[in-house]
């Protein structure tokens, strides 16, 4: 690859997250569909709590002719319909146990407009057939399911007032609506040089910028869902989070640190410009339990029914294979933003370096990821 030729332009324009961020679509080697096994593993551990909260919501309804579900940040690939399918099966099974008619299900799959919705729609016949078969094997009638895609940001209103029964969001709400403001000084230079996210050397202003953006986004999210949910409706959220109040908690920071090192190596090889690296900040924030609790209390529309921290291991026992799986997953998630900022020509080299560095880390230590699972109930 030819050395990077820096332009004479000033600092890059802030990323428009809504038009850029998406998981890699399609069924190719670097697609999210083939590189989301880590997310599926996490979902398998947590899904029972979200499914149970959906069942409780349906049981408590005065009338159960229809049950409206929305999956916020559905992405694409094999995981997109997994949680929704589990919810429908569980509610249908409960209706059978009580010898009452199951509701009709209205399901909305939401993500940003650049999401690969077409790949989801192509899987619908298989999804409905498997759902029908699993219910019929239990002696029931096939459920009535109406499913639609809904592009748009969940940091804002998506539905009319009092129309939703249950909202779920899996592995999406750690993404912010925008790169935080306040990450540059008065001359437009980065105050977090060489870092894509919060790290142990980040100045306090960086922590404040990210936290303030999280508070703003989460407040808008809660207000929007409060308006859209019926009284007694619930939200089930699974997201990356922190065990402690330390923003540079290793389980959160390690994968970002390795990415920073990978960019630094490319810059040292003159494949990208160092200033271009300094300009790259990610719209991401992993909150702590305390931060979530504080924002829910401040909003006042919801009660916290449950909140759990999960520390999940990614190891298969083979550090080389673990590094490959993780680096491919990170590429499927990050590629849209990295290629937008640096150009797609650096991707193969970047993630080859990333894979190698990650392998070195995984030989020495087992990497864990920290997750938060939150269930909220609309109370006012």
Coordinates of C-alpha atoms in Angstrom, one line a residue:
X1 CA 0.0 0.0 0.0
X2 CA 1.3 3.5 -0.8
X3 CA 2.1 5.8 2.1
X4 CA -0.8 8.0 3.2
X5 CA -0.7 11.5 1.7
X6 CA -2.1 14.0 4.2
X7 CA -4.4 16.7 2.8
X8 CA -4.2 20.4 3.6
X9 CA -7.8 20.4 5.1
X10 CA -8.6 21.2 8.7
X11 CA -9.9 18.8 11.2
X12 CA -12.3 16.3 9.8
X13 CA -16.1 16.9 9.9
X14 CA -17.8 15.1 12.8
X15 CA -19.1 11.7 11.9
X16 CA -22.9 11.6 11.1
X17 CA -23.5 8.5 13.1
X18 CA -27.1 7.9 11.8
X19 CA -25.9 7.7 8.2
X20 CA -22.6 5.9 8.8
X21 CA -22.9 3.4 11.6
X22 CA -24.1 -0.1 10.7
X23 CA -22.9 -3.7 11.2
X24 CA -21.4 -5.2 8.0
X25 CA -24.3 -6.5 5.9
X26 CA -24.6 -9.6 3.7
X27 CA -23.2 -13.1 4.1
X28 CA -19.6 -12.4 3.2
X29 CA -16.5 -13.3 5.1
X30 CA -16.5 -10.0 7.0
X31 CA -20.2 -9.7 7.4
X32 CA -21.9 -9.4 10.8
X33 CA -24.1 -12.5 10.0
X34 CA -21.0 -14.7 10.1
X35 CA -19.2 -12.9 12.9
X36 CA -21.7 -12.4 15.7
X37 CA -21.2 -15.7 17.6
X38 CA -19.9 -13.8 20.6
X39 CA -23.1 -11.7 20.7
X40 CA -25.2 -14.9 20.3
X41 CA -23.3 -16.4 23.3
X42 CA -24.2 -13.4 25.4
X43 CA -27.8 -13.4 24.3
X44 CA -28.1 -17.1 25.3
X45 CA -27.0 -16.3 28.8
X46 CA -29.3 -13.3 29.3
X47 CA -32.4 -13.9 27.2
X48 CA -34.4 -15.7 29.9
X49 CA -34.7 -12.5 31.9
X50 CA -35.9 -10.4 29.0
X51 CA -38.3 -13.2 27.8
X52 CA -39.7 -13.5 31.3
X53 CA -40.3 -9.8 31.5
X54 CA -42.2 -9.9 28.2
X55 CA -44.4 -12.7 29.4
X56 CA -45.2 -10.8 32.6
X57 CA -46.1 -7.8 30.6
X58 CA -48.5 -9.8 28.4
X59 CA -50.1 -11.6 31.3
X60 CA -50.8 -8.3 33.1
X61 CA -52.6 -6.8 30.2
X62 CA -56.4 -6.2 30.6
X63 CA -57.0 -7.2 27.0
X64 CA -54.6 -9.6 25.2
X65 CA -55.9 -9.5 21.6
X66 CA -52.7 -7.9 20.4
X67 CA -49.1 -7.7 21.8
X68 CA -46.8 -5.2 20.2
X69 CA -43.0 -5.8 20.4
X70 CA -40.2 -3.6 19.1
X71 CA -36.6 -4.7 18.9
X72 CA -34.4 -1.6 18.9
X73 CA -31.1 -2.0 17.1
X74 CA -32.0 -5.3 15.6
X75 CA -28.9 -5.4 13.2
X76 CA -28.9 -8.2 10.7
X77 CA -27.9 -11.9 10.5
X78 CA -28.9 -14.9 12.6
X79 CA -29.3 -13.0 15.9
X80 CA -31.9 -10.5 14.5
X81 CA -35.0 -12.6 15.1
X82 CA -33.7 -14.8 17.9
X83 CA -35.0 -12.8 20.9
X84 CA -38.3 -11.9 19.2
X85 CA -38.9 -15.6 18.4
X86 CA -38.2 -16.6 22.0
X87 CA -40.6 -14.0 23.3
X88 CA -43.4 -15.2 20.9
X89 CA -42.9 -18.8 21.8
X90 CA -42.9 -18.2 25.5
X91 CA -46.1 -16.1 25.4
X92 CA -47.8 -18.6 23.2
X93 CA -46.8 -21.4 25.6
X94 CA -48.3 -19.5 28.5
X95 CA -51.5 -19.0 26.7
X96 CA -51.7 -22.7 26.0
X97 CA -51.2 -23.5 29.7
X98 CA -54.1 -21.3 30.6
X99 CA -56.2 -22.5 27.8
X100 CA -56.7 -18.9 26.5
X101 CA -56.2 -17.6 23.0
X102 CA -52.7 -16.3 22.2
X103 CA -52.5 -12.7 21.1
X104 CA -51.7 -11.6 17.6
X105 CA -48.1 -10.3 17.6
X106 CA -47.1 -7.1 16.0
X107 CA -43.3 -7.0 15.7
X108 CA -41.2 -4.0 14.6
X109 CA -37.5 -4.4 13.9
X110 CA -35.7 -1.1 14.2
X111 CA -32.2 0.0 13.3
X112 CA -30.5 2.9 11.6
X113 CA -31.3 3.4 7.9
X114 CA -28.0 1.9 6.7
X115 CA -28.8 -1.4 8.4
X116 CA -29.1 -4.4 6.1
X117 CA -32.8 -4.9 6.5
X118 CA -33.0 -6.9 3.2
X119 CA -31.0 -9.8 4.7
X120 CA -33.5 -9.9 7.6
X121 CA -36.5 -10.0 5.3
X122 CA -34.9 -12.9 3.3
X123 CA -34.9 -15.0 6.5
X124 CA -38.5 -14.3 7.4
X125 CA -40.0 -17.4 5.6
X126 CA -37.6 -19.7 7.5
X127 CA -38.3 -17.8 10.8
X128 CA -42.1 -18.2 10.5
X129 CA -41.9 -21.8 9.4
X130 CA -39.7 -22.7 12.4
X131 CA -41.9 -20.7 14.7
X132 CA -45.0 -22.5 13.4
X133 CA -43.4 -25.9 13.7
X134 CA -42.2 -25.4 17.3
X135 CA -45.6 -24.3 18.4
X136 CA -47.4 -27.0 16.5
X137 CA -45.1 -29.6 18.1
X138 CA -46.5 -28.5 21.5
X139 CA -50.0 -29.1 20.3
X140 CA -50.9 -25.4 19.6
X141 CA -52.0 -23.4 16.5
X142 CA -49.5 -21.4 14.6
X143 CA -49.2 -17.8 16.0
X144 CA -50.3 -14.8 14.1
X145 CA -47.2 -12.6 13.6
X146 CA -47.1 -9.4 11.6
X147 CA -43.5 -8.2 11.2
X148 CA -42.2 -4.9 9.8
X149 CA -38.9 -3.1 9.5
X150 CA -38.6 0.4 10.9
X151 CA -35.5 2.5 10.0
X152 CA -34.6 5.3 12.3
X153 CA -32.7 6.3 15.5
X154 CA -34.1 5.1 18.8
X155 CA -32.7 8.3 20.3
X156 CA -36.1 10.0 19.5
X157 CA -39.7 9.1 18.9
X158 CA -40.5 6.2 16.6
X159 CA -44.1 5.3 17.4
X160 CA -47.4 7.0 18.3
X161 CA -48.3 7.5 22.0
X162 CA -49.3 4.4 24.0
X163 CA -48.9 1.9 21.2
X164 CA -46.1 -0.4 22.5
X165 CA -46.3 -3.3 25.0
X166 CA -42.7 -4.4 25.1
X167 CA -39.4 -2.9 24.0
X168 CA -36.2 -4.9 23.8
X169 CA -32.7 -3.8 22.8
X170 CA -29.8 -6.1 22.7
X171 CA -26.2 -5.0 22.2
X172 CA -27.1 -1.6 20.8
X173 CA -27.5 1.0 23.5
X174 CA -23.8 1.4 24.2
X175 CA -23.7 3.2 20.9
X176 CA -24.3 7.0 21.2
X177 CA -26.2 9.2 18.9
X178 CA -23.1 11.1 18.0
X179 CA -19.4 11.5 18.8
X180 CA -19.4 13.6 22.0
X181 CA -18.6 17.3 21.7
X182 CA -15.7 18.7 23.7
X183 CA -13.1 16.3 22.5
X184 CA -11.0 19.0 20.9
X185 CA -9.3 22.2 22.3
X186 CA -9.8 25.7 21.2
X187 CA -7.6 25.2 18.1
X188 CA -9.6 22.1 17.0
X189 CA -6.9 19.7 18.1
X190 CA -7.7 16.4 19.9
X191 CA -7.4 16.4 23.7
X192 CA -7.3 12.5 23.6
X193 CA -4.5 12.1 21.1
X194 CA -4.0 8.6 19.7
X195 CA -7.0 7.2 21.5
X196 CA -10.4 6.3 20.1
X197 CA -12.2 6.1 23.4
X198 CA -11.7 6.7 27.1
X199 CA -8.4 5.2 28.5
X200 CA -6.3 5.5 31.7
X201 CA -4.4 8.5 30.3
X202 CA -7.5 10.4 29.1
X203 CA -7.9 13.8 30.7
X204 CA -11.0 14.4 32.8
X205 CA -12.6 16.5 30.1
X206 CA -12.8 13.4 27.9
X207 CA -14.6 11.5 30.6
X208 CA -17.0 14.4 31.1
X209 CA -17.7 14.7 27.3
X210 CA -18.6 11.0 27.0
X211 CA -20.7 10.9 30.2
X212 CA -22.6 14.1 29.2
X213 CA -23.4 12.6 25.8
X214 CA -24.6 9.4 27.4
X215 CA -26.8 11.3 29.8
X216 CA -28.3 13.3 27.0
X217 CA -29.0 10.3 24.8
X218 CA -30.3 8.1 27.6
X219 CA -32.7 10.9 28.8
X220 CA -34.1 11.2 25.2
X221 CA -34.4 7.4 25.0
X222 CA -36.4 7.2 28.2
X223 CA -38.7 10.1 27.4
X224 CA -39.4 8.6 23.9
X225 CA -40.1 5.1 25.2
X226 CA -42.2 6.5 28.1
X227 CA -44.5 8.2 25.6
X228 CA -44.7 5.2 23.3
X229 CA -45.3 2.4 25.9
X230 CA -48.6 1.7 27.4
X231 CA -48.8 1.9 31.2
X232 CA -47.2 -1.2 32.7
X233 CA -45.2 -1.8 29.5
X234 CA -41.6 -2.9 29.9
X235 CA -38.1 -2.4 28.4
X236 CA -35.5 -5.1 28.4
X237 CA -31.9 -3.8 27.7
X238 CA -28.7 -5.8 27.4
X239 CA -25.6 -3.7 26.7
X240 CA -21.9 -3.4 27.4
X241 CA -21.4 -1.8 30.7
X242 CA -18.9 -1.3 33.5
X243 CA -18.6 -3.3 36.8
X244 CA -17.0 -0.3 38.5
X245 CA -17.0 3.5 38.3
X246 CA -13.6 3.3 36.7
X247 CA -14.0 4.4 33.1
X248 CA -10.8 2.6 32.1
X249 CA -12.0 -0.7 33.5
X250 CA -10.0 -3.4 31.7
X251 CA -12.9 -5.4 30.5
X252 CA -14.3 -2.3 28.8
X253 CA -11.0 -0.8 27.6
X254 CA -8.9 -3.7 26.4
X255 CA -10.3 -4.1 22.9
X256 CA -10.2 -0.3 22.4
X257 CA -6.6 -0.2 23.6
X258 CA -5.6 -2.9 21.1
X259 CA -7.3 -0.9 18.3
X260 CA -5.4 2.2 19.3
X261 CA -2.1 0.3 19.1
X262 CA -3.1 -1.0 15.7
X263 CA -3.7 2.5 14.4
X264 CA -0.4 3.6 15.9
X265 CA 1.5 0.9 14.0
X266 CA -0.2 1.9 10.7
X267 CA 0.7 5.5 11.4
X268 CA 4.3 4.5 12.1
X269 CA 4.4 2.7 8.7
X270 CA 3.0 5.8 7.0
X271 CA -0.1 4.0 5.9
X272 CA -2.3 6.6 7.7
X273 CA -1.6 10.0 9.0
X274 CA -1.1 10.4 12.7
X275 CA -3.4 13.4 12.8
X276 CA -6.1 11.4 11.1
X277 CA -5.8 8.9 14.0
X278 CA -6.1 11.7 16.5
X279 CA -9.3 12.8 14.8
X280 CA -11.0 9.4 15.1
X281 CA -13.3 9.2 18.1
X282 CA -16.0 6.5 18.6
X283 CA -19.7 7.2 19.5
X284 CA -19.6 4.6 22.3
X285 CA -20.2 4.6 26.1
X286 CA -20.3 1.7 28.6
X287 CA -22.2 3.0 31.6
X288 CA -22.1 1.7 35.2
X289 CA -25.1 0.5 37.2
X290 CA -25.0 3.6 39.2
X291 CA -25.1 5.8 36.1
X292 CA -28.1 3.9 34.8
X293 CA -29.9 4.0 38.1
X294 CA -29.3 7.8 38.4
X295 CA -30.8 8.5 34.9
X296 CA -33.8 6.3 35.5
X297 CA -34.5 8.1 38.8
X298 CA -34.0 11.5 37.2
X299 CA -36.5 10.7 34.4
X300 CA -39.1 9.4 36.8
X301 CA -41.3 7.4 34.3
X302 CA -39.9 4.0 35.0
X303 CA -39.1 1.7 37.9
X304 CA -36.1 -0.7 37.7
X305 CA -37.4 -4.2 38.0
X306 CA -34.0 -5.8 37.7
X307 CA -30.5 -4.9 36.9
X308 CA -27.6 -7.4 36.7
X309 CA -23.9 -7.3 35.8
X310 CA -22.5 -10.2 33.8
X311 CA -18.8 -10.9 33.3
X312 CA -18.6 -13.2 30.3
X313 CA -15.5 -15.0 29.1
X314 CA -14.8 -15.3 25.4
X315 CA -12.2 -18.1 25.6
X316 CA -12.5 -21.3 23.7
X317 CA -9.2 -22.6 25.0
X318 CA -7.3 -21.6 21.8
X319 CA -5.9 -18.1 22.0
X320 CA -5.2 -17.9 18.3
X321 CA -8.7 -18.9 17.4
X322 CA -10.1 -16.6 20.1
X323 CA -8.2 -13.7 18.6
X324 CA -9.5 -14.5 15.1
X325 CA -13.1 -14.7 16.3
X326 CA -12.9 -11.5 18.3
X327 CA -11.0 -9.5 15.6
X328 CA -13.5 -10.5 12.9
X329 CA -16.4 -9.5 15.2
X330 CA -14.8 -6.1 15.9
X331 CA -14.3 -5.6 12.2
X332 CA -17.9 -6.5 11.4
X333 CA -19.0 -3.9 14.0
X334 CA -16.4 -1.1 13.4
X335 CA -15.8 -1.3 9.6
X336 CA -18.4 1.2 8.5
X337 CA -17.0 3.9 10.8
X338 CA -13.3 3.1 10.1
X339 CA -13.7 3.0 6.3
X340 CA -15.7 6.2 6.4
X341 CA -12.9 8.0 8.3
X342 CA -9.8 6.5 6.9
X343 CA -10.9 4.8 3.7
X344 CA -11.6 1.1 3.1
X345 CA -8.1 0.4 1.7
X346 CA -6.6 0.2 5.3
X347 CA -9.0 -2.4 6.6
X348 CA -7.2 -5.6 5.8
X349 CA -3.9 -4.3 7.1
X350 CA -5.5 -2.8 10.2
X351 CA -7.2 -6.0 11.3
X352 CA -4.3 -8.2 10.4
X353 CA -2.3 -6.1 12.9
X354 CA -5.2 -6.1 15.4
X355 CA -5.6 -9.9 15.2
X356 CA -1.8 -10.3 15.9
X357 CA -1.8 -8.0 18.8
X358 CA -5.0 -9.5 20.3
X359 CA -3.5 -12.9 20.0
X360 CA -0.5 -11.8 22.0
X361 CA -2.8 -10.5 24.8
X362 CA -4.9 -13.6 24.8
X363 CA -1.9 -15.9 25.3
X364 CA -1.1 -14.0 28.5
X365 CA -4.6 -13.4 29.9
X366 CA -8.2 -14.4 29.4
X367 CA -10.3 -11.5 28.2
X368 CA -13.7 -11.0 29.7
X369 CA -16.5 -8.6 28.7
X370 CA -18.7 -6.7 31.1
X371 CA -22.4 -6.5 30.4
X372 CA -25.5 -4.8 32.0
X373 CA -29.0 -6.3 31.8
X374 CA -31.7 -3.9 32.8
X375 CA -35.5 -4.4 32.9
X376 CA -37.6 -1.2 33.3
X377 CA -41.4 -1.0 33.9
X378 CA -43.4 2.1 32.9
X379 CA -44.9 3.4 36.2
X380 CA -46.2 6.8 35.3

